[in-house]
C-alpha cells in the first residue's frame, strides 16, 4: 500500500520551528491575522486539490469563517459539533482516519502595516488548530503540524511582501493526532486560537527560560534567565541589571497563589525588548508533603476545559479573565488545565491574579481502554516522537509562568513507555516542578500520587498513609486530580472530603470535575448537549458537569464549593466567643475585615464590626463577641460572623464575602413531637362538619370519599395534599453505568416509586380531628407505606400530622418523604425562615445559612441543562407563598424542606431540556420531612450513609394558616 498521507502518519509534523516560550507582547512588531478568512469546506481530505494555495487563486466564490473559531459552530451546512466521552467517533485503526474527513481550506490576504520594519525576519505563529494544518504562504508550502492545543511557528520573513500576501491553511478534522486527543469534550475542528505574524529583529531571542527559585529560610530569590542569544536582564524594582545566563541572589517577596507577587523585568537581546514577569518560588516534596516556599499547600481546585457556549474552545481574553475572577471570588486557588495546555494568555492571568496551576499536556487515548488498551499509542514506539513533541510544546511554551507548579503528561492514556519517555524529557528540561500523571498507579514517573473519584473512606486511608501499594507511592503527597463530579444537582459530599484534606497533611486537596457545563447554544433547546446536533454516536449530557452553567452563572454547586473551601473557619469558641482559624497557605488575616450580626427568628437585630487579629496562616484565635442585643423571649437566636475583603483587590471589591460562620445561641421553642391534634398547635379545636360529600374543618374543605384536601381558605388545592416519595432523579441519582455500587435512580424507577398508588382504607372524624388512613404503594410490589393523615383546625389554621410506617423489605432508600399539594399559580412570591438563600440537600447544605429569605417563585428553581430534582430549601421553619391578594403560611413542627415550582415532578422527570418545562396554572408545593442526599455517583461515590433517607417509621406535621400569621 502507498505511503499514508501526512495527516495520517504518526509524525508530529515538519517544517515548524522548535517550540519556545510564549509571551503576550514585546516591542517587536506583530500583526494579528485574526478576523474573517475566506473558507471552503469539503467532505473529504482530497475533494479539492491544492491549487487554492497559489497566490492568484480566485476565492471569490467561497464563504467566510471567523478566526479564531470552529467551522462546525456556524450552522448545519458546516456539519456540526459532536460529543463523545471515551469512545472515538470513528473506527479505531490507528493511525488511519475515515475517508469522510471534513476539510476546511482557509485563505487570508494581508498587507504588512506601513511601519513594519525592513530588516530582521518574521515568524508565523498559530496558537491552536484542530486537528492539524498544512500551511502555505504566497504559494510556498511552509510545512504541516498536528497537536491541536499547541503552538506552532514557521519562519516566513523570506516570503513576505509588503502587499497582498496570501496565507493558506488546509485543516482536516481527523488526523493521526486525533488518536492522541480523545478528551471528554466536543470534537470541534478549526483554527480556534490566534494567528499572528511576529517580526523578529536581528539578534532577538529565539527562546528564554526564567529561573527564579526562592529560599524561604533566607528570604532570598535567585534570578537567572537563560537565553539562546546573548542579552541583558533588568529588574528595576530590585535594582538588577545582569547578563543572560548570569545569576544573582537578592532579598525578595515570594510568589504564591494567595500573594501573587510579580516583579516586572525586561530581557533585551539584539533589537528586541521582551517584558519578563518574574515570580520567585520553589516547589518541593518534603517528607511526603508538597510545599511551595517551604509551606504545605492545599489545592482548592477545579478542572478547567476551555469553553464558551457560542464559540466552543475559541475563548477571548475577557472570558478567560472572567473565569479567573470567578474562581478567585469563589475561594478557588488552583486549576488543572484539563486536558491540554490552555490559551497561553490564561496562564498570564493565573500569574497575575494568583492560582496554582497543573498544566496538562494535550494527550488522551482513553478510547483504547475498551479495547483492552490494544494498540495504545503511548505504548507503541512509533508514536514516541509525537508524544515527545507534545511534551516539549507544553513545557517550552509555558515554562516561564510562576503559577505552573506541576506538569501533567496528559489524561487517561493507560500506561506505556511513551509516557516514561515524556516524563524523562520533562524532568531533564525542567526539574523545578513536580510531575503529574494520574493513569500510572505505580507512580514510577510521577512526583505525586493522584487519583480521580476515590470514595471518602479510601481518601481517609491514604491520608493515614495506611494504603497498600508500591513503596515509592506511599511516600508521595496525595491529590485528587478529579473529584466531586458536578453534573446536574450536586456534587454532594464536598464538605466530607474537605474535612479529610484538612485532617491529613498528605491529602493536599483536589480539583472538582469540572468548571463549566459544555452546553452549546442550540436553536431549539436553548443549550444543547450530546445527541442534539445529530451525532450518530454520543454521550448525552455527560458533557454538562460543571460548577458554572454555560453562560457562566454560578450553579448551587459552586456556591457550596466556595463555602466548603473557605480559607477561614469561624466556629463556636465557647461561651461568648468565636474561634477563628486561618486556613490560608501563606496569607495572614490582615486583608480581611470581620463583622457580626445577631439574628432573632431570622430577623437581624443588630450588626457591628469585630476586631480579629491578623493571625498567621495555620493559626487560630479566640475572639469575644459583644453582649447580645435584647431580643424577644423564646426567640431562636444566632450570631452570624462574616469575613470580607478589607480593601479592593484585582478580583473583587472591598466587602466581598470570603467566609462566614453561624453560632446558635438559643434554639427554637421546642415544638411538641406528638402528632395528635390535642397536643399540637390549634388552640381552639374545631369539629369536622360533613355535608354534601364534603367535610369542612376550619379553613379546610375535604372530599369526604378520598380525604383529599380541596381548598384552604380561599385557595383551591389540587392533588389533595398527599404523601410523595418521588423526585425527578438527578444525574447523581442515575449514576454512571460503570459504577460498582447500587444506583438508586434506576432502582427507584424499577420499583415504581414514580407511580405510587394511594389506597384509601378509612376516613373517620371525631370531635376535633379528621383521620384518613391509606396505603401508598407501587404496582407489582408488596412494598408499601402505611400513611395516616390527621387533620385538625382552629379558626384560621389547619394542621396536618402525617405518620408513615413502611411495610415489607425496603432495601432502597426513599428519594424524599413529604407531602405535595397544588396551589393557584398566582402565588408568585416566597418568604421563608430557614436555610437559604439557595437550594440545599442533606449533603450539599454547607452554603445555606439561617435567615429570613424572600424570592420570586420563578427564581426558586435551578435550570439544570437536563431537568432534574432541584430547588429545595432546607431547614425551613416556615414558608409563606403569596399573591397580591392572597397567601398561605406553612409552619413545620420541625424543620422541613420546601420546593415550589410551576410544573409537576412528572413533567420535570419527562423533560430532556430546560426549554421543555412550561409553567402551568398550578404551583406545586412540596413539603418534605426529609430528602435523600445527592452524592456524586454520576462519576464518583454515591450518597454517604449519614445522608441516606432509609425507609423507616416517621411522623411529621405542618400547620397551614393565613400569610402574615
Ligand atoms: C474522568 C475524565 C474526565 C471526564 C470525567 C467525567 O475520567 O478524566 O475527562 O471524562 O471523568 O466527566
PDB file of C-alpha atoms in Angstrom, residues 105 207 255 298 905:
ATOM      1  CA  UNK A 105      -9.486  25.382   3.376  1.00  0.00           C
ATOM      2  CA  UNK A 207      13.832  31.255  23.431  1.00  0.00           C
ATOM      3  CA  UNK A 255       5.094  34.478  44.677  1.00  0.00           C
ATOM      4  CA  UNK A 298      -3.810  22.807  49.921  1.00  0.00           C
ATOM      5  CA  UNK A 905     -42.302  16.196  39.310  1.00  0.00           C
TER       6      UNK A 905
END
